């Protein structure tokens, strides 16, 4: 209650009691009664005031969205010899795309690092089927322990209908940015059900849908189906939102599917053309709020860090390093890079006292680690190990030229010891 309102009530109460007191005789009892009324009124005002201040303290602190502009981040020059391998290393390109396009400030000197393949798509978001934000309707999803022929490290999941009800699906709710062409992609294989659909919705209203028959070539024009080995298919559905809003993304069974029927799938993702990453980043506050419920002030920085961490997880798990840099020395530098990113993300998320100065110090560490990694990669490609080995083999053994072994000491002159 507001303190001014409390004073008004107290004054009215005091006046009523004072009028009422005139009915008493003019005795000491009247004086005592009036003093009691005054004490009560003062106490009432103090009590209300204290209660009001307590309520103010309990109100949530006003939330200010902050931005951080760290100093120029210039990537070390990449050597011509390493350019080809790095531009064709898919998981590295996904990482670089996030570094360049979603950073809170411009990253410079990345022209030779980023592949310019036309019409390419990059993974923007991995859709994990086993977390608290996933919605399951008349179905369950569990890990399937089969392995893939091509030694892909992706986790395979089994999606099974567990009810006779008509609708059965797995759903993700996500904020999508206006006029960005999103492609939903998932790798699917039928077990005892060969019909599946991909769907984008807005509050239960179907906006884009494609039905796929996994055992035929049939699908509608909205979707795309790519045949892979061992009866696996990659299913794709593109959707361009007309408004920036939260949409539902579903993988769902055909209405005629029976209880117990199932498919297996892996790697459900949302992909976008690389040139749209920077546009998505402009809406980082809405994306972080809706998808993670994180109350970090530094929305854009937190989104960038979490995306980097996810891409590094994938890069290290896939372990498809180009042969010249497939070494512990390079992998350990990638892990250090990831550790520093995790540390900063944790502080941005959980440390309310973490200010811009400390953020810039951590960014400097991350920048130096990444540039050190590029420098190390350059040195490996520039060393030309094959030429060095040819040179070594062409040289006379230095020790033997200085201290030639006598014929009697050579191996062929040793007499075997008889037992």
CSV table of C-alpha atoms in Angstrom, one decimal, residues 143-285:
chain,number,residue,atom,x,y,z
A,143,UNK,CA,18.3,-43.4,-28.3
A,144,UNK,CA,18.8,-46.2,-30.8
A,145,UNK,CA,22.1,-48.0,-30.6
A,146,UNK,CA,22.6,-48.8,-34.3
A,147,UNK,CA,25.7,-47.5,-36.1
A,148,UNK,CA,25.9,-45.8,-39.4
A,149,UNK,CA,27.8,-47.3,-42.4
A,150,UNK,CA,29.9,-44.2,-43.0
A,151,UNK,CA,31.2,-44.1,-39.4
A,152,UNK,CA,29.2,-40.9,-38.8
A,153,UNK,CA,29.3,-40.0,-35.1
A,154,UNK,CA,25.7,-38.7,-35.0
A,155,UNK,CA,23.4,-40.2,-32.3
A,156,UNK,CA,20.5,-42.1,-33.8
A,157,UNK,CA,17.0,-41.8,-32.2
A,158,UNK,CA,14.0,-44.0,-32.4
A,159,UNK,CA,10.7,-42.1,-32.8
A,160,UNK,CA,7.7,-44.3,-32.0
A,161,UNK,CA,3.9,-43.7,-31.8
A,162,UNK,CA,2.7,-44.9,-28.4
A,163,UNK,CA,-1.0,-44.1,-28.7
A,164,UNK,CA,-3.9,-44.9,-31.0
A,165,UNK,CA,-4.7,-41.1,-31.1
A,166,UNK,CA,-4.8,-39.5,-34.5
A,167,UNK,CA,-1.9,-37.1,-34.1
A,168,UNK,CA,1.6,-38.1,-33.0
A,169,UNK,CA,4.7,-35.8,-33.3
A,170,UNK,CA,7.9,-34.4,-31.9
A,171,UNK,CA,7.9,-30.6,-31.8
A,172,UNK,CA,10.4,-27.7,-31.2
A,173,UNK,CA,9.2,-24.1,-30.7
A,174,UNK,CA,11.6,-21.5,-32.0
A,175,UNK,CA,11.8,-17.8,-32.8
A,176,UNK,CA,12.4,-17.4,-36.5
A,177,UNK,CA,13.4,-14.1,-38.2
A,178,UNK,CA,11.3,-12.5,-40.9
A,179,UNK,CA,12.3,-13.2,-44.5
A,180,UNK,CA,15.1,-15.6,-43.7
A,181,UNK,CA,14.8,-18.8,-45.7
A,182,UNK,CA,15.1,-21.7,-43.2
A,183,UNK,CA,15.6,-25.3,-44.3
A,184,UNK,CA,14.6,-28.0,-41.9
A,185,UNK,CA,16.8,-31.1,-42.5
A,186,UNK,CA,16.6,-34.5,-40.9
A,187,UNK,CA,18.1,-38.0,-41.8
A,188,UNK,CA,15.4,-40.7,-41.6
A,189,UNK,CA,15.0,-44.4,-42.1
A,190,UNK,CA,11.7,-46.3,-41.9
A,191,UNK,CA,11.5,-49.4,-39.6
A,192,UNK,CA,7.8,-50.5,-39.7
A,193,UNK,CA,6.4,-47.1,-40.7
A,194,UNK,CA,7.3,-45.5,-44.1
A,195,UNK,CA,5.3,-42.3,-44.1
A,196,UNK,CA,6.4,-39.2,-42.2
A,197,UNK,CA,5.8,-35.4,-42.6
A,198,UNK,CA,7.7,-32.3,-41.8
A,199,UNK,CA,5.8,-29.2,-40.8
A,200,UNK,CA,6.0,-25.5,-39.8
A,201,UNK,CA,3.1,-24.1,-37.8
A,202,UNK,CA,2.0,-20.8,-36.3
A,203,UNK,CA,-0.3,-21.5,-33.3
A,204,UNK,CA,-1.6,-24.8,-34.8
A,205,UNK,CA,-2.1,-23.2,-38.2
A,206,UNK,CA,-0.1,-25.1,-40.9
A,207,UNK,CA,2.1,-22.8,-42.9
A,208,UNK,CA,4.4,-25.3,-44.7
A,209,UNK,CA,4.1,-29.1,-44.9
A,210,UNK,CA,5.6,-31.9,-46.9
A,211,UNK,CA,4.6,-35.6,-46.7
A,212,UNK,CA,7.3,-38.2,-47.5
A,213,UNK,CA,7.0,-41.8,-48.4
A,214,UNK,CA,10.3,-43.3,-47.4
A,215,UNK,CA,10.1,-46.4,-49.5
A,216,UNK,CA,9.2,-44.6,-52.8
A,217,UNK,CA,10.4,-41.5,-54.7
A,218,UNK,CA,7.1,-39.7,-53.8
A,219,UNK,CA,6.9,-36.4,-52.0
A,220,UNK,CA,5.2,-33.1,-52.6
A,221,UNK,CA,6.9,-30.1,-54.2
A,222,UNK,CA,7.4,-28.3,-50.9
A,223,UNK,CA,9.9,-30.8,-49.7
A,224,UNK,CA,13.0,-32.5,-51.0
A,225,UNK,CA,14.2,-36.1,-50.5
A,226,UNK,CA,17.8,-37.3,-51.0
A,227,UNK,CA,18.5,-41.0,-51.2
A,228,UNK,CA,21.5,-42.2,-49.2
A,229,UNK,CA,23.1,-45.6,-48.6
A,230,UNK,CA,21.4,-48.3,-46.5
A,231,UNK,CA,17.9,-47.0,-47.1
A,232,UNK,CA,18.6,-43.7,-45.3
A,233,UNK,CA,17.0,-40.5,-46.7
A,234,UNK,CA,17.7,-36.9,-46.1
A,235,UNK,CA,14.4,-35.0,-45.9
A,236,UNK,CA,14.3,-31.2,-46.4
A,237,UNK,CA,11.6,-28.6,-46.1
A,238,UNK,CA,12.1,-24.9,-46.6
A,239,UNK,CA,10.1,-22.1,-44.9
A,240,UNK,CA,10.5,-18.3,-45.1
A,241,UNK,CA,8.5,-16.6,-42.3
A,242,UNK,CA,6.5,-13.5,-43.3
A,243,UNK,CA,6.8,-12.2,-39.7
A,244,UNK,CA,9.4,-12.5,-37.0
A,245,UNK,CA,7.7,-14.7,-34.4
A,246,UNK,CA,7.8,-18.0,-32.5
A,247,UNK,CA,6.9,-21.0,-34.8
A,248,UNK,CA,6.5,-24.7,-34.2
A,249,UNK,CA,8.6,-27.2,-36.1
A,250,UNK,CA,7.3,-30.8,-36.2
A,251,UNK,CA,8.3,-34.3,-37.4
A,252,UNK,CA,5.0,-36.2,-37.4
A,253,UNK,CA,3.5,-39.5,-38.3
A,254,UNK,CA,0.8,-40.0,-40.9
A,255,UNK,CA,-2.7,-40.0,-39.4
A,256,UNK,CA,-3.1,-43.7,-40.3
A,257,UNK,CA,0.0,-44.8,-38.3
A,258,UNK,CA,-0.6,-47.4,-35.6
A,259,UNK,CA,0.6,-47.6,-32.1
A,260,UNK,CA,4.1,-49.2,-31.9
A,261,UNK,CA,5.1,-48.1,-35.4
A,262,UNK,CA,8.4,-46.2,-35.6
A,263,UNK,CA,11.2,-44.7,-37.6
A,264,UNK,CA,14.8,-43.9,-36.7
A,265,UNK,CA,16.4,-40.5,-37.4
A,266,UNK,CA,19.5,-38.4,-36.7
A,267,UNK,CA,20.8,-34.9,-37.1
A,268,UNK,CA,17.6,-32.7,-37.3
A,269,UNK,CA,18.8,-29.2,-38.0
A,270,UNK,CA,17.7,-25.8,-39.2
A,271,UNK,CA,20.0,-24.5,-42.0
A,272,UNK,CA,20.3,-21.0,-43.6
A,273,UNK,CA,22.4,-19.5,-46.4
A,274,UNK,CA,25.5,-18.0,-44.9
A,275,UNK,CA,24.6,-14.4,-45.8
A,276,UNK,CA,21.6,-14.5,-43.5
A,277,UNK,CA,23.6,-15.2,-40.3
A,278,UNK,CA,24.2,-11.5,-39.6
A,279,UNK,CA,20.5,-10.7,-40.0
A,280,UNK,CA,19.6,-13.5,-37.5
A,281,UNK,CA,22.1,-12.1,-35.1
A,282,UNK,CA,20.2,-8.7,-35.0
A,283,UNK,CA,17.4,-10.6,-33.1
A,284,UNK,CA,19.6,-12.3,-30.6
A,285,UNK,CA,17.7,-10.9,-27.6
